Amino acid sequence: MDSPPPTTEQSSTDCCQGHQTDPPGPQSSTDDTNIQQNTTNGNDKGQRDSPPPTTEQKGRNAGNCSADICQGDQTDPPGPQSSTDDTNSQQNTTNERDKGQMDFSSSKTEQGSNAGDCAANRCQGDQMKGSQSLTDDTNSQENTTNGRDKGQMDFSSFETERGSNAGDCAANRCQGDQMKGSQSLTDDTNSQENTTNEINLESFLKDLGLEQHYRKKLSLQNILQIDKKTIDDEPAKCKSHLPWHFLKKLMMVNVTARNVKYDSDKNSNDDGMSENTELDFNDLFDVANSEDMVNPLDVITALFLCSDGFVQQQMALKMSMCQFPVPLLLPSCDSQQCTLMLWAMRDIVKQYRPEALSESKDFTEERIVLSNLPMVSFVRLGECSLSKSETLNKLLSNSQQYHNIFVHHNMECGDSPRRISNGLTEITWYLPCGNKNIDIFSQPVAVANLRGDIESFETQYAFLCQASAAVFVFLDKLDDLSRLSKKQHHQTQIFLVGNIGDKFPDVTFLNQVTKTLGLTKNNLLFKKNQENYANFIKRLREAVSKVISKTERKMSIEQMANIAHELRIWVDEDFPECQTAKQHADAITAEIQDTLTFKEEQLPLQGQIWKELTSLEKEEFRLQKLGSENIEKRKSDLKEKIDTLRQNQNSKDFSNAMKSFITALSLPQIERNYFLKWMQIYLDDVSRIKLSELRDLYEEKRKSSENKEEIKQLDQQLTNSSLGTEHFFREMGQMYEASRFLPETDPSRQQLKYLPELCAQLLMDGFPFELVDGDASNIPLQWVSDVLSQLNEIVSPKNKILVVTVLGVQSTGKSTLLNTMFGVQFAVSCGRCTRGAFMLLIKVHEEFKTVLNCDFIVIIDTEGLKSLEGAQLNKNRDYDNKLATLVVGMSNITITNLATENLTEMKDILQIVLHAFLRVREIDKKPKCIFVHQNVSSAAAHEKNTQAQDHLLKLLNELTQTIAQTDQKECKSFSDIMEYNPNTGNFFIPGLWNGNPPMAPVNVGYSEAVYELKKSLIQPMENVDFGAYSICKFQSCLKILWDAIKHENLLLSFRDSLETVAHNRLRTEFEDWDNKFINEVKQWITDAETKISNRKSNNLTKSETKKLVKALKKTATIMLSDGERKILDNLTQYFSQTEGLVHLVTGYRENYEKKVKKDRQGLEKLVNTRLQMAEDIALKRYYRQNYV
């Protein structure tokens, strides 16, 4: 029989009348005050319902208990993500109790009873079946008088106290009214004994400055907005600064985020001590008082309690990247209720390589809540001298890559008393990389860690026993095992872990208890006093490895929700708004069997029709295929074709998927936002599976098939198989654009006219908006313009924006850079699945707008330039140039992201950017330019690259002059085009990961370097106006740029024009060398012929003539070889240059070398022919002179 959790008591009706509004549970709609109505309490096998606690009223006597509490009523906080109250489950219900659980029917008090009656009723209500504890949950976190750790209680002292007078009992009970739900603002009953350790959520949140956010949750807009704290390096001065310091660092994935120590204003007298002052050593050996500090776990718990679902999701994702554990079960401070954080973890996707894939070098990529993994849980029973969390850190870290995954006693502020985080269950994952020399476990495993004593957290312990393959129980006193043997363990393996030191356990008792628990010797892991700690960790790892390899109990976190429901644990995504949104997303995604087929059938307007429209619009502007046709007739034909395609689009009925999608977007804001998140999650999962299948097939065909056309088709499928929410918005854009070709009064046009306003509102809510359709290499200009117009109407007159753009080669970390810098969540992929350019709006705080001279910061993220897909499709040059020209032209600040500090690798991207920068001058803009050099680990990178920076500036100037000359522009230096300072315009950022993924945390050097970059973007704006402009001007600029781009054929621009310049230089040089060589050979031939023809003056015989010619041919061969080698040496020297755009023509080197050899062969043939002719003439003359 299970030992029940410590019980709670109800107060008299007088205490309850007009009392606090209790926190709501998921999907409930009634108040907790109905707890005393229609309650026929019975017994059942279910979980017990504990009555709701209220805020304690201190200093009241027993007689005034009811009156005082009624006067001090407070409103309790709501449950997680719920808009209703928690006690619907308590109205008109027959509450049934589990065997071994307390029946509250005996503790029900009568209205109008006096304090003595209250005491009597309370004493009746304290009975428990089969329990050895008579105390409340949180009492265990307050009473430490019998040597228990903080977070445990002394049962014996409370039992003695229960024998005290009824008046005291009444006073304490009336002050300790309980609630059923979670997130209580009160402590339990022992507050008058241990006021210094009082657990009071309300006061704690007030200390952290979060009290107002317990009801009105923190949103992403709150924490991502740009304000003074964004660039403030001041350390925390008080407790209320701690949550914001934590969030600021966490959003930038800084692993130091959990360092929550604050600097108080206490002044030290050491500096003012004079030489003659007598030294005082009294406090030399004092231990610093940690109770004034805040435990990091309390800060994390408080923020999760005070944040909406989207902030929780973002926090969990960033914590996972830092290799922090994330909340699995979030306590509600009364220890009676907790919440399974399923929704919060849905955004976490992990890549790893299990042992089975180590040979193929393949990997597994999964959403972590869907991964069926074994879970191993670690809990504590009673006291334990071994630090459970520190032991876990050593268990999960190898000696080369140690990381403080779990907060423990020896970390900064880790020894501070936990006030609200007892009962928190954290989860992390060990994921192998496929290297036997590095991996600790060859298979993936989830690791859970319960904070606090399982005696106080029965529900959490029961959950872990049902969900885990094994539970490791840390304890010191073997006497506590008797309590463990009375708990249900649901067939999970139990391991006992402890530090017995020199103690000799009672073997008889140990045998009895282990037999009851079904344990063997292998389930006992006790560290002896003299045992090396590393050896103990090794034994612990072996035990965990055996569990992982042999267990068949594997479960996803999504499946754990069923266990949570059985135990009446809340699940964070069970509330109505989230479930409604999920149903709408399910209705759309359930129909997806194949992404390509789905896009063709359900999203037809953005397919081939849109691509044909793009081609026609380009031809309409450029008229490249005009030929001899009349210009006006050609334009008329093109317009007719465009109208026909638009009519074709309008003739198609709205697909079921788009009907459902637009309907869901019309839901209230909270449901709409959850719907889009569900869609993103589902579509990412579908695309991931499809792309994985195609990649496997591509690799198989690439190795075995010689059919290049088949491989090319697979490559095209890989490009087109991506499916995300942006495809649905593209379809909306095409529906809207096509409707503009309908009459003004047409019902279809009227039906769609509100779509731009809907998308503008989504931009305000923080969702990205696609500016450039990367699949069609086009902008639906009418659609984008109308969305921006609606955005302007929504925010006016506060419509001033500052635009920041990032450009770079594919897979160089552009999106990761923006995500880290601004805390946003652009899609991150090692391939080019999502294409185009996306804009995202970040609000500037009201008080900071005058400093930045703008109301919003617009971030534009672009797909990578120079993609492999584009190269294979023969379209990347023109498209890359379009994209670079467009986004640079719209920007106030352009970040050029470079993979390394190697200048040779920069040149291609610099050519693209420079050509774009030069065109920007046509719209009278001069953006600021910043170069970011990624993966530069050297601490002296900046100093070491001084010469490289000078070289970079020289290169920029040279490229500028070359491009300007090609485009017939007057520019002498790079600074004529862009605002660029070589001293402040270069940032060197180390690699992202600190170690070997997937277990590597984010490198703190990366986070700090990105933070410095962020400050450099924002701080100068205080003194310099970079031309922040209105949304209307941004819209106008977009149209001007896109029209200009459509007019010009950029395919033969930027790089091709530079190649022409570079090739002309090479050809000129080569022709000089070649002509000189040819002229030298020709002159030699003339001299040789003269020498042969003058044989008579030299009195040469026939044999002597032949001998002369033979010698001349030999000389010619040597001369030709020397001349050939000289030209080849000149070529080698030319191509070794680092200037003059030589790198653009390195591909021509082989052609020129072949030409040298061919010329040499031709000259050799010419020499032989001319010498032979000269010999023949000489011999004929000799014959006539001597024989005729």
XYZ file of C-alpha atoms in Angstrom, residues 142-681:
540
model
C 10.757 24.228 6.674
C 11.618 22.143 9.709
C 15.254 21.131 9.976
C 15.575 20.723 13.741
C 16.416 17.000 13.716
C 19.323 17.265 11.289
C 17.309 16.988 8.105
C 18.368 18.856 4.951
C 16.460 21.929 3.951
C 13.578 20.615 1.944
C 12.833 17.863 4.558
C 10.643 17.907 7.631
C 10.846 16.458 11.097
C 7.790 14.307 11.524
C 8.325 13.523 15.199
C 8.394 17.121 16.382
C 5.170 17.882 14.586
C 3.481 14.801 16.054
C 4.386 15.980 19.528
C 3.061 19.400 18.705
C -0.227 17.888 17.631
C -0.787 16.929 21.228
C -0.816 20.583 22.251
C -3.912 22.560 23.188
C -6.827 22.863 20.799
C -6.603 26.616 20.699
C -3.131 26.574 19.187
C -4.214 23.927 16.745
C -7.195 26.003 15.708
C -5.138 29.116 15.193
C -2.613 27.317 13.045
C -5.250 25.472 11.050
C -7.348 28.541 10.351
C -4.298 30.328 9.072
C -3.391 27.405 6.822
C -6.499 26.907 4.672
C -5.576 24.664 1.740
C -6.470 24.661 -1.939
C -6.669 21.748 -4.318
C -4.945 23.346 -7.318
C -1.384 24.370 -7.838
C 0.405 27.706 -7.690
C -0.706 28.603 -4.174
C 0.389 31.921 -2.721
C 0.583 30.410 0.774
C 2.659 28.297 3.062
C 1.461 25.296 5.015
C 0.840 25.115 8.700
C 4.162 25.507 10.427
C 4.813 29.156 9.502
C 4.783 30.334 13.102
C 7.603 27.974 14.026
C 9.955 28.638 11.121
C 9.112 32.084 9.791
C 12.636 32.549 8.401
C 12.131 29.638 5.984
C 8.551 30.503 5.094
C 7.608 29.459 1.601
C 5.456 32.167 0.176
C 5.172 32.356 -3.596
C 3.572 35.748 -3.514
C 6.335 37.343 -1.497
C 9.029 35.534 -3.488
C 7.636 36.728 -6.798
C 7.427 40.205 -5.329
C 11.109 39.988 -4.398
C 11.897 39.082 -8.016
C 9.628 41.804 -9.397
C 7.428 39.214 -11.100
C 4.232 39.466 -9.054
C 2.290 41.227 -11.819
C 3.299 38.549 -14.332
C 1.795 35.670 -12.359
C -1.580 36.543 -13.807
C -0.604 38.545 -16.883
C 2.038 36.211 -18.240
C 5.292 37.313 -19.805
C 5.163 37.185 -23.600
C 7.929 37.011 -26.178
C 7.214 40.630 -27.055
C 7.973 41.535 -23.425
C 11.338 39.828 -23.252
C 12.593 40.456 -26.804
C 11.858 44.176 -27.040
C 14.855 46.479 -27.284
C 15.375 48.594 -24.183
C 18.132 49.990 -22.010
C 18.762 46.574 -20.421
C 19.601 45.216 -23.871
C 23.017 46.879 -23.839
C 23.401 47.431 -20.092
C 26.396 45.600 -18.632
C 25.675 46.598 -15.047
C 25.545 43.585 -12.695
C 22.348 42.797 -10.831
C 21.992 45.018 -7.769
C 18.919 43.407 -6.205
C 16.709 40.352 -6.478
C 14.301 42.040 -8.867
C 17.105 42.313 -11.443
C 17.811 38.570 -11.466
C 14.992 37.299 -13.743
C 15.852 39.835 -16.446
C 19.570 39.090 -16.261
C 18.765 35.391 -16.556
C 16.430 35.917 -19.530
C 18.817 38.292 -21.262
C 21.640 35.757 -21.139
C 19.433 32.750 -21.820
C 17.964 34.278 -24.970
C 21.558 34.653 -26.176
C 22.249 31.019 -25.153
C 24.911 32.105 -22.671
C 25.797 29.205 -20.352
C 26.520 31.664 -17.518
C 22.806 32.548 -17.342
C 22.336 30.561 -14.113
C 24.854 32.721 -12.256
C 22.185 34.696 -10.417
C 24.259 36.232 -7.648
C 23.577 39.922 -7.174
C 25.809 42.630 -5.716
C 24.158 44.243 -2.730
C 24.874 47.821 -1.724
C 26.676 46.783 1.423
C 29.888 48.724 1.724
C 33.066 47.047 2.829
C 35.217 48.744 5.432
C 38.426 47.124 4.231
C 39.367 49.916 1.845
C 38.931 52.583 4.483
C 41.023 50.837 7.115
C 43.980 52.890 8.276
C 47.389 51.460 8.989
C 47.008 51.988 12.721
C 43.638 50.273 12.972
C 43.725 47.091 14.985
C 42.994 44.078 12.825
C 39.792 42.162 13.596
C 39.952 38.477 12.745
C 36.602 37.580 14.273
C 34.883 37.188 10.885
C 37.873 35.701 9.078
C 36.559 32.150 9.340
C 32.854 32.935 9.037
C 30.986 31.226 6.227
C 29.094 33.573 3.948
C 25.373 33.532 4.514
C 23.804 31.977 1.415
C 20.249 32.575 2.571
C 20.366 36.153 1.271
C 21.062 34.828 -2.224
C 18.533 33.273 -4.584
C 18.822 29.715 -5.783
C 18.997 29.528 -9.611
C 16.304 26.848 -9.601
C 13.920 29.245 -7.877
C 14.520 31.862 -10.571
C 13.902 29.293 -13.310
C 10.765 27.981 -11.589
C 9.426 31.497 -11.047
C 9.956 32.430 -14.701
C 8.223 29.310 -15.965
C 5.297 30.038 -13.645
C 5.111 33.643 -14.877
C 5.511 33.044 -18.633
C 3.084 32.129 -21.374
C 3.466 28.958 -23.407
C 5.567 30.560 -26.125
C 8.098 32.012 -23.689
C 8.236 28.656 -21.907
C 8.926 26.971 -25.223
C 11.670 29.436 -26.096
C 13.232 29.107 -22.644
C 13.230 25.306 -22.848
C 14.821 25.403 -26.304
C 17.583 27.791 -25.258
C 18.197 25.868 -22.020
C 18.544 22.683 -24.022
C 21.115 24.341 -26.311
C 23.074 25.342 -23.195
C 22.843 21.716 -21.998
C 20.766 22.826 -19.025
C 18.050 20.432 -17.893
C 14.507 21.598 -18.603
C 11.468 21.262 -16.348
C 9.632 17.976 -16.818
C 7.280 18.418 -13.850
C 6.874 22.026 -12.742
C 5.808 22.378 -9.090
C 3.218 24.819 -7.912
C 4.898 25.574 -4.596
C 2.339 23.815 -2.391
C 3.887 20.502 -3.489
C 0.432 19.034 -3.969
C 0.144 19.703 -7.679
C 2.553 19.877 -10.592
C 2.414 20.264 -14.369
C 3.916 18.107 -17.114
C 5.718 20.572 -19.411
C 4.982 18.784 -22.681
C 4.245 21.912 -24.731
C 7.320 23.692 -23.415
C 9.559 20.940 -24.823
C 7.876 20.520 -28.215
C 10.319 22.835 -29.990
C 13.426 20.864 -28.994
C 14.879 18.842 -31.876
C 17.993 16.747 -31.336
C 20.471 15.133 -33.696
C 22.567 12.173 -32.589
C 24.277 9.064 -33.908
C 23.554 5.820 -32.029
C 25.933 2.902 -32.177
C 23.961 1.217 -34.970
C 24.644 4.166 -37.312
C 28.299 4.717 -36.434
C 29.542 2.783 -39.465
C 27.329 4.505 -42.034
C 27.958 7.964 -40.503
C 24.224 8.560 -40.749
C 22.393 10.300 -37.934
C 18.995 10.450 -36.266
C 17.098 13.726 -36.056
C 13.976 13.749 -33.900
C 11.681 16.037 -31.974
C 12.594 15.072 -28.448
C 9.033 14.769 -27.108
C 8.320 12.143 -29.796
C 11.486 10.098 -29.223
C 10.905 6.731 -27.594
C 13.786 6.609 -25.150
C 14.450 4.817 -21.893
C 14.350 7.195 -18.931
C 16.467 6.819 -15.811
C 15.356 8.852 -12.793
C 17.305 9.999 -9.758
C 15.544 10.816 -6.482
C 16.412 11.319 -2.817
C 14.946 9.662 0.272
C 15.741 11.406 3.543
C 19.223 12.717 4.063
C 22.081 12.013 1.689
C 25.651 13.217 2.031
C 26.271 12.521 -1.672
C 25.263 15.403 -3.895
C 22.811 13.794 -6.286
C 23.035 16.548 -8.899
C 26.816 16.788 -8.795
C 27.015 13.022 -9.129
C 24.750 13.224 -12.166
C 27.002 15.834 -13.761
C 29.986 13.528 -13.400
C 27.936 10.606 -14.643
C 26.949 12.404 -17.855
C 30.283 14.141 -18.551
C 33.542 12.665 -19.693
C 36.806 13.986 -18.356
C 37.491 15.983 -21.526
C 34.091 17.674 -21.647
C 32.797 18.273 -18.104
C 29.757 20.500 -17.845
C 27.544 21.509 -14.919
C 24.298 20.219 -16.358
C 22.353 20.220 -13.080
C 22.607 22.974 -10.482
C 24.267 21.599 -7.338
C 25.417 22.733 -3.917
C 28.929 23.703 -4.998
C 27.835 26.012 -7.806
C 27.369 29.736 -7.357
C 24.188 30.248 -5.309
C 23.533 26.510 -5.551
C 23.720 26.294 -1.754
C 21.018 28.936 -1.281
C 17.829 27.516 0.243
C 15.243 26.547 -2.335
C 12.035 28.444 -1.692
C 9.698 27.425 -4.515
C 11.558 24.817 -6.577
C 11.311 21.790 -4.295
C 9.319 19.217 -6.200
C 10.768 20.403 -9.521
C 11.585 17.444 -11.746
C 14.167 18.239 -14.401
C 15.004 16.252 -17.490
C 17.999 16.157 -19.782
C 19.191 13.736 -22.427
C 22.432 11.932 -23.050
C 22.855 11.563 -26.812
C 25.802 9.693 -28.396
C 27.906 11.036 -31.253
C 28.917 7.620 -32.607
C 32.531 7.746 -31.398
C 33.309 4.957 -28.933
C 36.201 6.934 -27.465
C 33.929 9.833 -26.575
C 30.509 8.361 -25.900
C 29.662 7.439 -22.300
C 26.541 5.549 -23.353
C 26.180 4.077 -26.825
C 22.399 4.570 -26.841
C 20.360 7.710 -26.126
C 18.772 7.997 -22.689
C 16.625 10.536 -20.836
C 17.719 11.449 -17.317
C 15.272 12.878 -14.767
C 16.179 14.517 -11.460
C 13.622 15.187 -8.708
C 14.448 18.053 -6.352
C 13.555 17.349 -2.733
C 12.631 14.311 -0.662
C 10.268 11.788 -2.258
C 8.420 11.605 1.072
C 7.198 15.113 0.365
C 6.553 14.575 -3.347
C 4.615 11.352 -3.694
C 2.936 12.331 -6.957
C 6.198 13.141 -8.709
C 7.740 9.927 -7.431
C 4.778 7.871 -8.622
C 5.050 9.490 -12.046
C 8.757 8.724 -12.322
C 8.239 5.110 -11.264
C 5.700 4.598 -14.034
C 7.668 6.438 -16.721
C 11.212 5.247 -15.929
C 13.147 2.148 -16.808
C 14.960 2.525 -13.480
C 14.853 4.792 -10.455
C 18.051 5.440 -8.507
C 17.238 6.349 -4.897
C 19.922 8.333 -3.047
C 19.925 7.911 0.734
C 22.209 7.673 3.742
C 20.033 6.126 6.449
C 19.055 2.575 5.658
C 16.274 2.941 8.188
C 14.465 5.040 5.597
C 14.106 1.951 3.425
C 11.114 0.848 5.448
C 9.230 3.844 4.059
C 10.406 3.071 0.528
C 9.125 -0.502 0.762
C 5.575 0.773 1.313
C 5.462 2.648 -1.998
C 4.259 1.304 -5.334
C 7.020 1.121 -7.899
C 5.052 -0.125 -10.934
C 7.592 -2.769 -11.941
C 10.399 -0.267 -12.419
C 13.882 -1.236 -11.325
C 14.968 0.335 -8.036
C 18.629 1.055 -7.323
C 19.824 2.236 -3.926
C 22.698 4.726 -3.959
C 24.373 6.055 -0.865
C 27.504 6.891 1.040
C 27.803 4.448 3.919
C 31.303 5.574 4.864
C 32.641 3.497 7.751
C 29.184 2.509 8.931
C 28.350 -1.172 8.977
C 24.702 -1.631 7.921
C 22.277 -4.003 9.599
C 22.557 -6.916 7.193
C 19.434 -8.626 8.443
C 17.345 -5.501 8.005
C 18.923 -4.863 4.611
C 18.101 -8.390 3.444
C 14.522 -8.035 4.586
C 13.955 -4.702 2.860
C 15.739 -5.611 -0.362
C 13.680 -8.805 -0.543
C 10.511 -6.751 -0.155
C 11.678 -4.400 -2.901
C 12.843 -7.256 -5.128
C 16.437 -6.002 -5.177
C 19.625 -7.925 -5.807
C 23.187 -7.112 -4.897
C 23.587 -5.406 -8.281
C 20.895 -2.918 -7.293
C 22.939 -1.635 -4.351
C 25.499 1.049 -5.158
C 27.064 2.260 -1.927
C 30.203 4.346 -1.847
C 32.615 3.297 0.838
C 34.610 5.820 2.784
C 37.931 5.011 1.127
C 36.560 4.437 -2.380
C 37.799 6.666 -5.152
C 34.964 8.865 -6.434
C 35.885 8.176 -10.059
C 35.553 4.455 -9.400
C 32.147 4.995 -7.809
C 30.994 6.962 -10.882
C 32.292 4.149 -13.083
C 30.160 1.607 -11.197
C 27.160 3.902 -11.475
C 27.688 4.258 -15.235
C 27.864 0.498 -15.632
C 24.565 0.107 -13.822
C 22.896 2.735 -16.012
C 24.373 1.163 -19.159
C 22.908 -2.222 -18.275
C 19.518 -0.642 -17.727
C 19.642 1.120 -21.093
C 20.780 -1.957 -23.007
C 18.321 -4.418 -21.454
C 15.164 -2.439 -20.823
C 12.127 -2.669 -23.041
C 10.425 0.202 -21.242
C 10.863 3.090 -23.629
C 8.498 5.994 -23.708
C 8.166 9.382 -25.324
C 7.302 12.463 -23.298
C 4.102 12.703 -25.325
C 3.151 9.229 -24.073
C 3.966 10.289 -20.518
C 0.961 12.596 -20.694
C -1.238 9.506 -20.211
C 0.520 8.741 -16.943
C 0.135 12.356 -15.903
C -3.595 12.206 -16.530
C -3.904 9.011 -14.461
C -2.121 10.693 -11.558
C -4.162 13.873 -12.042
C -1.069 15.846 -12.941
C -1.796 18.799 -15.173
C -0.416 18.804 -18.709
C 0.521 22.261 -19.937
C -1.099 21.874 -23.360
C -4.442 20.548 -22.116
C -6.166 23.919 -21.831
C -8.932 24.716 -24.356
C -7.197 27.337 -26.517
C -4.220 25.087 -27.208
C -6.400 22.053 -27.901
C -8.679 23.998 -30.242
C -5.646 25.203 -32.182
C -4.300 21.661 -32.290
C -7.533 20.359 -33.764
C -7.392 22.952 -36.547
C -3.780 22.035 -37.326
C -4.593 18.302 -37.238
C -7.400 18.809 -39.752
C -4.871 20.181 -42.274
C -1.779 18.079 -41.653
C -3.615 14.750 -41.315
C -4.162 14.834 -45.089
C -0.453 15.066 -45.903
C 0.862 11.763 -47.205
C 3.481 13.111 -49.598
C 4.663 16.726 -49.459
C 5.126 17.103 -53.215
C 1.664 15.731 -53.953
C 0.109 17.843 -51.219
C 1.665 21.035 -52.581
C 0.481 20.262 -56.100
C -3.092 19.502 -55.025
C -3.667 21.838 -52.077
C -1.278 24.717 -52.883
C -1.506 24.876 -56.698
C -1.228 28.638 -57.244
C 2.418 28.854 -56.182
C 3.570 26.066 -58.474
C 4.197 26.146 -62.177
C 1.725 28.976 -62.800
C 3.600 31.332 -60.452
C 6.929 30.430 -62.054
C 5.528 31.136 -65.528
C 4.200 34.464 -64.283
C 7.665 35.278 -62.944
C 9.224 34.545 -66.332
C 6.629 36.653 -68.153
C 7.051 39.599 -65.768
C 10.807 39.495 -66.327
C 10.358 39.431 -70.099
C 7.807 42.237 -69.873
C 10.478 44.485 -68.368
C 13.515 43.330 -70.389
C 12.060 42.286 -73.785
C 15.026 40.028 -74.416
C 13.114 37.837 -76.881
C 11.791 40.714 -78.941
C 13.577 39.899 -82.178
C 12.044 41.692 -85.134
C 8.623 41.868 -83.518
C 6.973 45.218 -82.833
C 7.612 46.383 -79.245
C 4.014 47.386 -78.519
C 2.666 44.136 -79.914
C 5.175 42.163 -77.842
C 4.130 43.979 -74.683
C 0.455 43.429 -75.497
C 1.022 39.697 -76.040
C 2.880 39.399 -72.743
C 0.116 41.227 -70.868
C -2.472 38.951 -72.423
C -0.542 35.866 -71.330
C -0.242 37.237 -67.784
C -4.007 37.923 -67.665
C -4.693 34.399 -68.895
C -2.555 32.874 -66.137
C -4.241 35.039 -63.510
C -7.636 33.945 -64.811
C -6.409 30.378 -64.555
C -5.537 31.007 -60.906
C -8.922 32.594 -60.217
C -10.724 29.690 -61.840
C -9.372 27.270 -59.272
C -11.504 26.708 -56.183
C -10.014 27.313 -52.765
C -8.483 24.050 -51.597
C -9.728 22.466 -48.385
C -6.339 23.011 -46.778
C -6.368 26.741 -47.543
C -9.958 27.130 -46.387
C -9.051 25.518 -43.072
C -5.849 27.552 -42.824
C -7.512 30.917 -43.372
C -10.361 29.971 -41.020
C -7.861 29.142 -38.291
C -6.045 32.447 -38.824
C -9.333 34.169 -38.051
C -9.433 32.660 -34.549
C -8.808 34.854 -31.489
C -5.162 35.870 -31.069
C -4.091 33.252 -28.521
C -5.669 30.384 -30.471
C -4.291 31.725 -33.757
C -0.771 31.872 -32.356
C -1.019 28.336 -30.999
C -2.405 27.167 -34.334
C 0.583 28.556 -36.245
C 2.960 26.951 -33.782
C 1.215 23.592 -34.113
C 1.381 23.926 -37.898
C 5.091 24.683 -37.761
C 5.718 21.677 -35.528
